[in-house]
PDB file of C-alpha atoms in Angstrom:
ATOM      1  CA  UNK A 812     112.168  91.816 102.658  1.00  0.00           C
ATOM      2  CA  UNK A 813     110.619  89.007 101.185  1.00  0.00           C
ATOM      3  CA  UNK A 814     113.133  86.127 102.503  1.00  0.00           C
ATOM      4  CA  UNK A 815     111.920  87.343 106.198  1.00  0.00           C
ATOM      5  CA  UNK A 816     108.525  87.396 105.325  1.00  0.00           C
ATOM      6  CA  UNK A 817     108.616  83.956 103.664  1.00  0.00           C
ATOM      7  CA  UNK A 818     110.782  82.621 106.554  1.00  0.00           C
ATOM      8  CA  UNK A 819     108.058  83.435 109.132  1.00  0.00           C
ATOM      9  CA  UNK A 820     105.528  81.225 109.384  1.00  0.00           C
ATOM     10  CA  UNK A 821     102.429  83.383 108.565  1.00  0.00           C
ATOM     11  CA  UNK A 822     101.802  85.965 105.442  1.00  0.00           C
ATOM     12  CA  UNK A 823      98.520  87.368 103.851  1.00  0.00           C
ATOM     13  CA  UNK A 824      98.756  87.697  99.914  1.00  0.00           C
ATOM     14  CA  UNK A 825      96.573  89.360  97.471  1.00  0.00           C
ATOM     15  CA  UNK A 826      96.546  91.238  93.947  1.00  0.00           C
ATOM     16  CA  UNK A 827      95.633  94.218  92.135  1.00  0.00           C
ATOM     17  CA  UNK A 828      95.073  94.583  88.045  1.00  0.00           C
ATOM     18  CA  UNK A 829      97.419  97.365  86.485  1.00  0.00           C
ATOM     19  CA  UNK A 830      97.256  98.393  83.149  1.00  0.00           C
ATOM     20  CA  UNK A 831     100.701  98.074  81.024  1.00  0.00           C
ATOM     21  CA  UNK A 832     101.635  99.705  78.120  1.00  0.00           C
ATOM     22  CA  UNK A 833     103.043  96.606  75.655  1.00  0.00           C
ATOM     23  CA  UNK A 834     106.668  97.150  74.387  1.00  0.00           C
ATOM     24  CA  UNK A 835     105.659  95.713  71.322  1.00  0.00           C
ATOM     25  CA  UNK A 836     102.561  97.612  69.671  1.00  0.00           C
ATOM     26  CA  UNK A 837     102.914 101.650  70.614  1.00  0.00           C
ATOM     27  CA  UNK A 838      99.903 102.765  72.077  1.00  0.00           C
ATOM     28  CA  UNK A 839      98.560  98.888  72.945  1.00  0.00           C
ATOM     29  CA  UNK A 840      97.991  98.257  76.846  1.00  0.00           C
ATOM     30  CA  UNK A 841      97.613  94.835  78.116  1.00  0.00           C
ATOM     31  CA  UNK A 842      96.600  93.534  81.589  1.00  0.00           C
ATOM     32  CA  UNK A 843      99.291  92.882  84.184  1.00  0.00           C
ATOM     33  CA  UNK A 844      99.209  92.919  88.233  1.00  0.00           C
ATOM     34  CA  UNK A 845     100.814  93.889  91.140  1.00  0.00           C
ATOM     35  CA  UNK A 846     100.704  90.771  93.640  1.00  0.00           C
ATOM     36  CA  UNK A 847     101.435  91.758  97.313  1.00  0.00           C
ATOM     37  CA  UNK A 848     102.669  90.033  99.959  1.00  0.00           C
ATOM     38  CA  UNK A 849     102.841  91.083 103.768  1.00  0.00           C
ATOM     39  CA  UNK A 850     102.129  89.968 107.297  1.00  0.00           C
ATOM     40  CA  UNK A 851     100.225  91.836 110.499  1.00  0.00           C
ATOM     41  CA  UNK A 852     102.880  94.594 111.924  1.00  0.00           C
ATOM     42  CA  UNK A 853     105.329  93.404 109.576  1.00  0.00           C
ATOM     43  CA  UNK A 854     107.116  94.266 105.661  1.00  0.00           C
ATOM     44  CA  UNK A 855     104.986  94.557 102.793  1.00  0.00           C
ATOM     45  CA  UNK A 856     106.549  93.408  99.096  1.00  0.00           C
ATOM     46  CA  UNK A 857     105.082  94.001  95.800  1.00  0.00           C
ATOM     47  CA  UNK A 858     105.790  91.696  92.641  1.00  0.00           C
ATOM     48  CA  UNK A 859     104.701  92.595  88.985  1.00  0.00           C
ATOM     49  CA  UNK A 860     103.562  90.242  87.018  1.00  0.00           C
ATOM     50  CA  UNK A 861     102.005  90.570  83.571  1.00  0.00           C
ATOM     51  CA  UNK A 862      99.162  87.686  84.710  1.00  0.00           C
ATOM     52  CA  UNK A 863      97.219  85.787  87.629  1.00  0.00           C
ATOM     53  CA  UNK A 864      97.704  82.317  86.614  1.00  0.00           C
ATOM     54  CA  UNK A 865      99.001  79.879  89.445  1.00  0.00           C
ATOM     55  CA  UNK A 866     102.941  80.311  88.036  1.00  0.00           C
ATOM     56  CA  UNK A 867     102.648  83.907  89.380  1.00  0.00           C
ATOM     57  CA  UNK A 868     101.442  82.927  92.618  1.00  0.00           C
ATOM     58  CA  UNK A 869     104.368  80.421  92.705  1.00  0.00           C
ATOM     59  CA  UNK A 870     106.841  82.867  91.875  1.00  0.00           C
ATOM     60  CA  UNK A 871     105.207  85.109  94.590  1.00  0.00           C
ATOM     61  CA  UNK A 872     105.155  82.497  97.611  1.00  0.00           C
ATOM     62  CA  UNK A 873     108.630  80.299  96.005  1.00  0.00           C
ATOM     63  CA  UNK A 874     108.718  77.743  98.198  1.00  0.00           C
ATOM     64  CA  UNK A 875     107.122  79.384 101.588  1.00  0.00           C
ATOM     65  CA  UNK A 876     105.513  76.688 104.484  1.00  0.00           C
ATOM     66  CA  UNK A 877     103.177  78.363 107.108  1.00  0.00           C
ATOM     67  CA  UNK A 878      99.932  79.576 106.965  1.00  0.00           C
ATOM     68  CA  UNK A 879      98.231  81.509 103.897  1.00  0.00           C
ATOM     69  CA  UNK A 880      95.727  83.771 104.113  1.00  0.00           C
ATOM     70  CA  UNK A 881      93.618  85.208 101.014  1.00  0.00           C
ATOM     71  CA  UNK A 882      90.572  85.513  99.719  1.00  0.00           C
ATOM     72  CA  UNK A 883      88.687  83.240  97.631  1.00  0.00           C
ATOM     73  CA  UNK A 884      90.548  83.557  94.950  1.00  0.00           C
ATOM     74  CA  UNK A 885      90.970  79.194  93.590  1.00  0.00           C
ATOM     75  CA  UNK A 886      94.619  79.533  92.642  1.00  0.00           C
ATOM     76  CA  UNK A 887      95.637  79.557  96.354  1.00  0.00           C
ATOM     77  CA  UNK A 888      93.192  76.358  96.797  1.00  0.00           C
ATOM     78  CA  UNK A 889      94.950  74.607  94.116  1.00  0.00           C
ATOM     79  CA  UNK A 890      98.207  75.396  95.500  1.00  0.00           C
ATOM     80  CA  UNK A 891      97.337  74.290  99.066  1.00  0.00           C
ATOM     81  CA  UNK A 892      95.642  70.785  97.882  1.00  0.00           C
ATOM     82  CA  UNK A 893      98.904  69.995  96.007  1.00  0.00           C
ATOM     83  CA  UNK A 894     101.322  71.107  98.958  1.00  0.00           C
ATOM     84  CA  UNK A 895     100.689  70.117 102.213  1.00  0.00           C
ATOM     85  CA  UNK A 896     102.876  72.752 103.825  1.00  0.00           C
ATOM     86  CA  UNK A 897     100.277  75.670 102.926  1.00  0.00           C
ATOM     87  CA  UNK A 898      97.874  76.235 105.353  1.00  0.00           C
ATOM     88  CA  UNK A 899      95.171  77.956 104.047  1.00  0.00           C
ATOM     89  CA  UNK A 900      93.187  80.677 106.269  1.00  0.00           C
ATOM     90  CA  UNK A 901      90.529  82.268 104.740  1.00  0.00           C
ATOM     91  CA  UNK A 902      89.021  86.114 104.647  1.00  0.00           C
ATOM     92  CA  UNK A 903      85.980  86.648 106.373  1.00  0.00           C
ATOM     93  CA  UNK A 904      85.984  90.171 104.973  1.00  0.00           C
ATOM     94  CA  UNK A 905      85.043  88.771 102.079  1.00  0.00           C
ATOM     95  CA  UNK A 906      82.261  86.595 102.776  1.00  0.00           C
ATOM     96  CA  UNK A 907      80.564  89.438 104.769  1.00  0.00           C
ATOM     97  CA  UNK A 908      80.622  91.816 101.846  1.00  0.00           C
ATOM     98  CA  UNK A 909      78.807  88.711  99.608  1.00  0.00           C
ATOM     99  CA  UNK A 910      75.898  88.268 102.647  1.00  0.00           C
ATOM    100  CA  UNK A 911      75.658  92.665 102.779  1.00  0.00           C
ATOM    101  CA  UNK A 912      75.330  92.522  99.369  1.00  0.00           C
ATOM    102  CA  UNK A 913      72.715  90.126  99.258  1.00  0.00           C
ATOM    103  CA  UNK A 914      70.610  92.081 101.993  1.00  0.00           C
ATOM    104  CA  UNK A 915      68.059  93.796  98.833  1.00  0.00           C
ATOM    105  CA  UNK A 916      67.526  90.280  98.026  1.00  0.00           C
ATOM    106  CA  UNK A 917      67.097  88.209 101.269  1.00  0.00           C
ATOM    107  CA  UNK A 918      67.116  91.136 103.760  1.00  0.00           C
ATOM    108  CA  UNK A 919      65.753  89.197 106.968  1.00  0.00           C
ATOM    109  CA  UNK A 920      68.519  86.168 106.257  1.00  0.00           C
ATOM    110  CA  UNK A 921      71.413  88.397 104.872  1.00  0.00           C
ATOM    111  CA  UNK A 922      71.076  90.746 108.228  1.00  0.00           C
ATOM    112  CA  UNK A 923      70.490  87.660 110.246  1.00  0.00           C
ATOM    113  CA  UNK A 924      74.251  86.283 108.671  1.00  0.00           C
ATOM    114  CA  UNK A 925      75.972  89.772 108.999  1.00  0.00           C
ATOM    115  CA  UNK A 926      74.701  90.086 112.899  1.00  0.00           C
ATOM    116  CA  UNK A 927      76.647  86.775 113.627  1.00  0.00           C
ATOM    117  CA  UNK A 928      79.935  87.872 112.109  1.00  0.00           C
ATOM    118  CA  UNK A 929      79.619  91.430 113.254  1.00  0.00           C
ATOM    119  CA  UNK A 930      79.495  89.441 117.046  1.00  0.00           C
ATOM    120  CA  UNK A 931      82.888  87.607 115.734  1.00  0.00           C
ATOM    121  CA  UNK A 932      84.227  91.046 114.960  1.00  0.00           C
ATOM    122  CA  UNK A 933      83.091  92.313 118.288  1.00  0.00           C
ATOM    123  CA  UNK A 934      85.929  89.695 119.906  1.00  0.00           C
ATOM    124  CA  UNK A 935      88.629  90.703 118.145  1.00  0.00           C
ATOM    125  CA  UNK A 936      87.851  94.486 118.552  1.00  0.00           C
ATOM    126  CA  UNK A 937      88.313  93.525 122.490  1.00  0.00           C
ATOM    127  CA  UNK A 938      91.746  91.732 121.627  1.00  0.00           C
ATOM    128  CA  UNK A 939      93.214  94.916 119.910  1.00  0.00           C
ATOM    129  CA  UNK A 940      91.726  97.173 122.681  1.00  0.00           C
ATOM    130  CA  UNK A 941      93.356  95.477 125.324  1.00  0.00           C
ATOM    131  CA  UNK A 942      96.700  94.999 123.121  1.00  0.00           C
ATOM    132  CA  UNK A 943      96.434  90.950 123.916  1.00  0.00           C
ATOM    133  CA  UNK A 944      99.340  89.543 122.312  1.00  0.00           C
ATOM    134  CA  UNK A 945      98.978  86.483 120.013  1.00  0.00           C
ATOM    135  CA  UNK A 946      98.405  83.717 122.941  1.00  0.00           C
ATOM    136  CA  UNK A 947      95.745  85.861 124.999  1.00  0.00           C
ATOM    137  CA  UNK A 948      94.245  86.786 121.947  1.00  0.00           C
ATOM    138  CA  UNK A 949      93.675  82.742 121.005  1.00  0.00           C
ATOM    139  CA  UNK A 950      92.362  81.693 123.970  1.00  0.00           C
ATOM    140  CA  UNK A 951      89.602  84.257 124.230  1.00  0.00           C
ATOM    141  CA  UNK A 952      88.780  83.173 120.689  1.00  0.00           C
ATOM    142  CA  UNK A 953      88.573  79.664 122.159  1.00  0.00           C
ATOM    143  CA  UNK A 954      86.414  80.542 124.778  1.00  0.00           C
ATOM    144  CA  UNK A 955      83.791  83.067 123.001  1.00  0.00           C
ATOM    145  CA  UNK A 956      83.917  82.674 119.265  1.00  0.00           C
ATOM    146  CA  UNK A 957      82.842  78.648 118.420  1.00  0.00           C
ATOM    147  CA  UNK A 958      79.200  78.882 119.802  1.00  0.00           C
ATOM    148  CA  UNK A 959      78.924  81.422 117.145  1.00  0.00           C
ATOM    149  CA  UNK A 960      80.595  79.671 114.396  1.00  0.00           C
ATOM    150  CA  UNK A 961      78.637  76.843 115.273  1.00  0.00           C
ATOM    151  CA  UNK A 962      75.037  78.914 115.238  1.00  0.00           C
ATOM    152  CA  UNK A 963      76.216  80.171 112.126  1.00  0.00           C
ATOM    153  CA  UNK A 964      77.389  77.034 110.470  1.00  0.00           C
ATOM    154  CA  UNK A 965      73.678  75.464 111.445  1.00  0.00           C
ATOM    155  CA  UNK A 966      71.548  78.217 109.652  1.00  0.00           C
ATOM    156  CA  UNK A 967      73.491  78.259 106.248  1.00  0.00           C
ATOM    157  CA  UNK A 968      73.398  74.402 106.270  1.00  0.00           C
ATOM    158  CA  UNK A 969      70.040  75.007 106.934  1.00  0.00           C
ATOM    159  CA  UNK A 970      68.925  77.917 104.310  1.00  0.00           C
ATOM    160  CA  UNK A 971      71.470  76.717 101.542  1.00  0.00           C
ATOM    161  CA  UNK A 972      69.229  73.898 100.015  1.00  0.00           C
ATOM    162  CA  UNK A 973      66.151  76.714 100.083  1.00  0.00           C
ATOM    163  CA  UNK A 974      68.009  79.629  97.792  1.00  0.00           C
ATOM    164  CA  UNK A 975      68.160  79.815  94.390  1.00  0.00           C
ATOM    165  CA  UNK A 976      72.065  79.310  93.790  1.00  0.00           C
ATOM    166  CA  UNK A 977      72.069  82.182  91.258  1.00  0.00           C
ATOM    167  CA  UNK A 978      70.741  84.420  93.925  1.00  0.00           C
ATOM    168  CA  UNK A 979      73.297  86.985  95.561  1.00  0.00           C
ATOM    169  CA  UNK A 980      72.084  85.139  98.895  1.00  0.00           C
ATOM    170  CA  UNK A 981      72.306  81.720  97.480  1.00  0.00           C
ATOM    171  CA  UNK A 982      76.050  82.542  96.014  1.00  0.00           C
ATOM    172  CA  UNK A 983      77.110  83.929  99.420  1.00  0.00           C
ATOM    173  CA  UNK A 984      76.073  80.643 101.209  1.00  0.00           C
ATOM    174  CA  UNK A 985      77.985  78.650  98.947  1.00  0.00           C
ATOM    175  CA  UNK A 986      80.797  80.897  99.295  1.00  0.00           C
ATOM    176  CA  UNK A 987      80.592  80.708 102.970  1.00  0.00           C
ATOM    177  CA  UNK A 988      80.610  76.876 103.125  1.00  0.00           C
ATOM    178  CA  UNK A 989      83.426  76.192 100.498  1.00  0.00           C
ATOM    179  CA  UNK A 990      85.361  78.435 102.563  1.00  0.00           C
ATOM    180  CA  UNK A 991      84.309  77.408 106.124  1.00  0.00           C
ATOM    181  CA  UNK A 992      87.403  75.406 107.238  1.00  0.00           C
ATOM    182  CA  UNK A 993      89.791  78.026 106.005  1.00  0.00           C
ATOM    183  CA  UNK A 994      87.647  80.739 107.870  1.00  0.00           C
ATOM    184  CA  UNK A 995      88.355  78.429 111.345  1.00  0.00           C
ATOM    185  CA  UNK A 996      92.132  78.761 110.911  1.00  0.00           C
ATOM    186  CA  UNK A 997      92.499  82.032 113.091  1.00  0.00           C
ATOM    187  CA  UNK A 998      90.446  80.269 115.721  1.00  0.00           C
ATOM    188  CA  UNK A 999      94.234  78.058 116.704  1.00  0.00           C
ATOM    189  CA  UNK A1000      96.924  80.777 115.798  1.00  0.00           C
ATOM    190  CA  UNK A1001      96.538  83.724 117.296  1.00  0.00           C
ATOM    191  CA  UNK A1002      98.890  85.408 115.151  1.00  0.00           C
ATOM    192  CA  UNK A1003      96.571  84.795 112.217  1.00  0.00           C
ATOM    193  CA  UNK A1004      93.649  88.082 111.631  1.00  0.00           C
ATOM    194  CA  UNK A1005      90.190  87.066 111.008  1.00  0.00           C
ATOM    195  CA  UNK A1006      90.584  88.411 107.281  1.00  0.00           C
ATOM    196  CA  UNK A1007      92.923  89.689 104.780  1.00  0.00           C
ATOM    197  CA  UNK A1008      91.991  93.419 105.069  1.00  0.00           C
ATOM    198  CA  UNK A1009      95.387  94.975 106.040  1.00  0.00           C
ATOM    199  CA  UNK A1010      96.929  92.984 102.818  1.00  0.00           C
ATOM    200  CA  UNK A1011      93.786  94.884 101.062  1.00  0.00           C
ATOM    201  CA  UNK A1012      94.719  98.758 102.928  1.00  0.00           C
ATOM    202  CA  UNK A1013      98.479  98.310 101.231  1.00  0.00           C
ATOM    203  CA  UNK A1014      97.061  97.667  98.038  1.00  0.00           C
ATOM    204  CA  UNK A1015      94.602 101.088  98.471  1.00  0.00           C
ATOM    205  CA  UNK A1016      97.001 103.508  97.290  1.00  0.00           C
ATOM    206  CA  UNK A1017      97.667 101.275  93.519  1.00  0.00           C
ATOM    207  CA  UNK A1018      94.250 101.645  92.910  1.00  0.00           C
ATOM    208  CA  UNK A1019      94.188 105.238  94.069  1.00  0.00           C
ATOM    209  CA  UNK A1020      97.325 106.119  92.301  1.00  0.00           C
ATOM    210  CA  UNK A1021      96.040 104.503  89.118  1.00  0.00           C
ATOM    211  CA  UNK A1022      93.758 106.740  88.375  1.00  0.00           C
ATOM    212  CA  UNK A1023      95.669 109.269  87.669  1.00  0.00           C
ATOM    213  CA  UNK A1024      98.951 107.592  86.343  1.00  0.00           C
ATOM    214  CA  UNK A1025      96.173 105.291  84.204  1.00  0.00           C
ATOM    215  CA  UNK A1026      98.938 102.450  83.106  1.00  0.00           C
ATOM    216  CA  UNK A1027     102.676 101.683  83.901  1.00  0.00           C
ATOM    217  CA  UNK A1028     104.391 102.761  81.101  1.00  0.00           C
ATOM    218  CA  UNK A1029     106.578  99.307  80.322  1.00  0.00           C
ATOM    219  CA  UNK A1030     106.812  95.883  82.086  1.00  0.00           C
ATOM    220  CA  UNK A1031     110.319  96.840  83.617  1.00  0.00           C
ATOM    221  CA  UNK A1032     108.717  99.795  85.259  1.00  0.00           C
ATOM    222  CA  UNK A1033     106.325  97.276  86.594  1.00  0.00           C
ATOM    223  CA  UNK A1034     109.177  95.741  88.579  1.00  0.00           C
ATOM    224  CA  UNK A1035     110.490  99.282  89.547  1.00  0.00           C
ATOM    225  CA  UNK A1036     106.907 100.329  90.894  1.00  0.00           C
ATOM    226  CA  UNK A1037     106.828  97.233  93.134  1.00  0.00           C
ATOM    227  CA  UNK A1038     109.674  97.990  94.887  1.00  0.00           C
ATOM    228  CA  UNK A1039     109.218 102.026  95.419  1.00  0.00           C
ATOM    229  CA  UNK A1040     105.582 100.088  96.396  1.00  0.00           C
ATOM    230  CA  UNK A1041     106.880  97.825  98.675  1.00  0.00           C
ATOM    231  CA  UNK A1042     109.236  99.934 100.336  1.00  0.00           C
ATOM    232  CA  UNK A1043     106.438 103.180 101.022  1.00  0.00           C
ATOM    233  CA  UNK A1044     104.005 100.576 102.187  1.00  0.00           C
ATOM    234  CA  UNK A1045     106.712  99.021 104.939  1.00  0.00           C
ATOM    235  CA  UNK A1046     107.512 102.411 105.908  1.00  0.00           C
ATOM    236  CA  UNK A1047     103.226 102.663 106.562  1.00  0.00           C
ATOM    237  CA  UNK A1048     103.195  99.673 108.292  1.00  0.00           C
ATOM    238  CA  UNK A1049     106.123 100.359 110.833  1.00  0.00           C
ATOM    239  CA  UNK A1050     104.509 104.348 110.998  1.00  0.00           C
ATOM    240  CA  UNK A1051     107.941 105.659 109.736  1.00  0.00           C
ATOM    241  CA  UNK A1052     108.654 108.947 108.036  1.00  0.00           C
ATOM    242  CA  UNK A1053     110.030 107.181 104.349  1.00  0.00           C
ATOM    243  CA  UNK A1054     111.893 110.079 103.379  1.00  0.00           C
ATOM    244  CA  UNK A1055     113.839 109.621 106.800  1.00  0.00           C
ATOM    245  CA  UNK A1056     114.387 106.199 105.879  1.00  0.00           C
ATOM    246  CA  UNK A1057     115.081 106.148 102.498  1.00  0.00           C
ATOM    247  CA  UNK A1058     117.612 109.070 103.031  1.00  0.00           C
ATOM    248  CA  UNK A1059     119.578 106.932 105.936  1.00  0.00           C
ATOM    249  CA  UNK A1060     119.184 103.786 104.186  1.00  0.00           C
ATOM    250  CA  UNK A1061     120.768 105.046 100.715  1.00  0.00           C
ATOM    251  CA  UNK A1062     123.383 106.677 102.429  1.00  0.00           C
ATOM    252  CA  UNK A1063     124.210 103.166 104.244  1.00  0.00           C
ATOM    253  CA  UNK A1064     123.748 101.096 101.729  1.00  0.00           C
ATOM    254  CA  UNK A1065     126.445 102.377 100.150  1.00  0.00           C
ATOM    255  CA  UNK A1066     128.732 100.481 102.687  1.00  0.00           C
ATOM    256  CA  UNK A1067     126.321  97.560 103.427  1.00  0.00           C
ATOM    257  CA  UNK A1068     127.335  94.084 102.583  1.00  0.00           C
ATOM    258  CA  UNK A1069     125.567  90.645 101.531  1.00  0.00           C
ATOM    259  CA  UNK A1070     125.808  90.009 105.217  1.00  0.00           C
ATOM    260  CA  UNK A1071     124.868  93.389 106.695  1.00  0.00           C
ATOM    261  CA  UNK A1072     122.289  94.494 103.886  1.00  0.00           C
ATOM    262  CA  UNK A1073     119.116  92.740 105.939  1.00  0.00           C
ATOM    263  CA  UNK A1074     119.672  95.723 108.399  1.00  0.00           C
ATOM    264  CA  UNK A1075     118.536  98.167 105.870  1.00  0.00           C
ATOM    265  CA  UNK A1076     114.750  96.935 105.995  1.00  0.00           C
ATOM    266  CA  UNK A1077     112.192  99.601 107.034  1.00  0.00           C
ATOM    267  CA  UNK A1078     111.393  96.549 109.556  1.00  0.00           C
ATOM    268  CA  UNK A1079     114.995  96.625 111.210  1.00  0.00           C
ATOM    269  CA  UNK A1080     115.739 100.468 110.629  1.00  0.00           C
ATOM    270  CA  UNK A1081     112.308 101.064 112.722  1.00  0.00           C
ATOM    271  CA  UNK A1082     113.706  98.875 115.351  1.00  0.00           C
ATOM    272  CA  UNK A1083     116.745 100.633 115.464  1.00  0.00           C
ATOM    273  CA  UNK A1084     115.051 103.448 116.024  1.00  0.00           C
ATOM    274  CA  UNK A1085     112.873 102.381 119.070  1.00  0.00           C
ATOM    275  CA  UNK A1086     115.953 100.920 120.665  1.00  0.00           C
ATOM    276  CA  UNK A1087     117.502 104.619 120.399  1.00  0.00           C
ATOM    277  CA  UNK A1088     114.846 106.301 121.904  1.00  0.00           C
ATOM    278  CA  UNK A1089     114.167 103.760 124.617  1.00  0.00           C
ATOM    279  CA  UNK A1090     118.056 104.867 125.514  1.00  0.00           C
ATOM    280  CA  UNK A1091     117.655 107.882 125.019  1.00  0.00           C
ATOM    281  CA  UNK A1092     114.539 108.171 127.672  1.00  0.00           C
ATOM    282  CA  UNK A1093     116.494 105.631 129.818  1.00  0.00           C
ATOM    283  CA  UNK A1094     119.411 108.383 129.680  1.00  0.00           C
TER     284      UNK A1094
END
């Protein structure tokens, strides 16, 4: 799963906190997280890792060119500013929440802010309504979304010398700059989404599920949640039934090779699948 997801060009990454019993001192718990790593209509893989420093994202992305899309969050920066083959694309999900948040303090500005992006929202509500695949979907970004970036762009250029910087407005308009060129990247790729939210919906059900499993119960069954994780999640993504899958793919695994083992994804065994019925309706 996560050789064809780092082999294609385009992923969306993000992470979770988990609590961790520590094998060490009984009854201790210490931090760790489950990093995730997916892309639009595509596999989902978990990793755990018992921190969030950069050599965690490293291990996550190992080597991957293309186009990365997260949040704010400066490892990624780092990363991208010392390899040239990361292409960051930014999470206007993110930025939106800062300027919503910051309505109680600057209502008439914050609503003014949230208008705008709600009217970049509006386009790519039309894309997925009329199913536009990735080319379509670019060039009506082309054609209606810059005169709103660009109206946008103006009034927090214009309103960022005039907030107080600790103010929740003030923050989000720094925020919004620092991250302004990544926030353009979907504008030239229309395989890219204009944020990271369906990386944030497979994470959901980890912070759901941790309320009422409360910590992982040793660092190896951090690994061993990722993958039950990252194998439910793929099954969500490609709207498969995983007990189906997992049933079929056990039983053929069994028999799979080095070679043949890549057919087993939830990705490929959904494909399968469609090709069957399409035969079957053709029959």
């Amino acid at each position: 799963l996560k050789r064809e997801l780092l082999a294609g060009g385009y992923v969306q990454v993000d992470e979770t906190p988990v609590r961790v019993l520590d094998p060490e001192v009984k009854g201790r718990s210490a931090q760790g997280y489950l990093w995730v790593l997916g892309k639009p209509g595509g596999d989902v893989v978990f990793e755990f890792h018992p921190g969030r420093g950069r050599e965690y994202a490293e291990k996550l992305l190992d080597g991957y060119r293309g186009i990365l899309q997260r949040d704010g969050y400066g490892v990624y920066g780092a990363m991208a500013k010392d390899q040239p083959a990361l292409i960051p694309a930014g999470c206007l999900a993110h930025g939106r929440r800062k300027f919503v948040d910051a309505v109680e303090d600057e209502p008439e500005k914050a609503r003014w802010v949230v208008t705008r992006m709600a009217r970049l929202y509006h386009i790519e509500r039309i894309a997925r309504q009329e199913k536009f695949d990735p080319e379509a979907r670019r060039r009506l970004r082309q054609e209606e979304a810059p005169p709103i970036w660009a109206e946008l762009k103006e009034y927090l250029q214009a309103h960022a010398s005039g907030s107080l910087p600790q103010s929740p407005f003030g923050k989000a308009v720094r925020y919004a700059l620092a991250e302004w060129d990544s926030w353009q990247t979907y504008l030239s790729d229309g395989r890219v989404e204009i944020d990271n939210n369906l990386t944030e919906n497979a994470i959901r059900p980890v912070a759901i599920g941790r309320k009422n499993w409360i910590f992982i119960g040793h660092p190896d069954a951090g690994w061993r949640s990722a993958v039950i994780y990252s194998i439910i999640a793929s099954c969500r993504r490609h709207g498969i039934d995983p007990w189906d899958y997992l049933k079929e793919a056990l039983e053929g695994l069994a028999a799979a090779t080095n070679k043949t083992v890549g057919s087993f994804t939830p990705g490929a065994w959904a494909a399968r699948r469609r090709n069957q019925a399409d035969k079957d309706l053709a029959a």
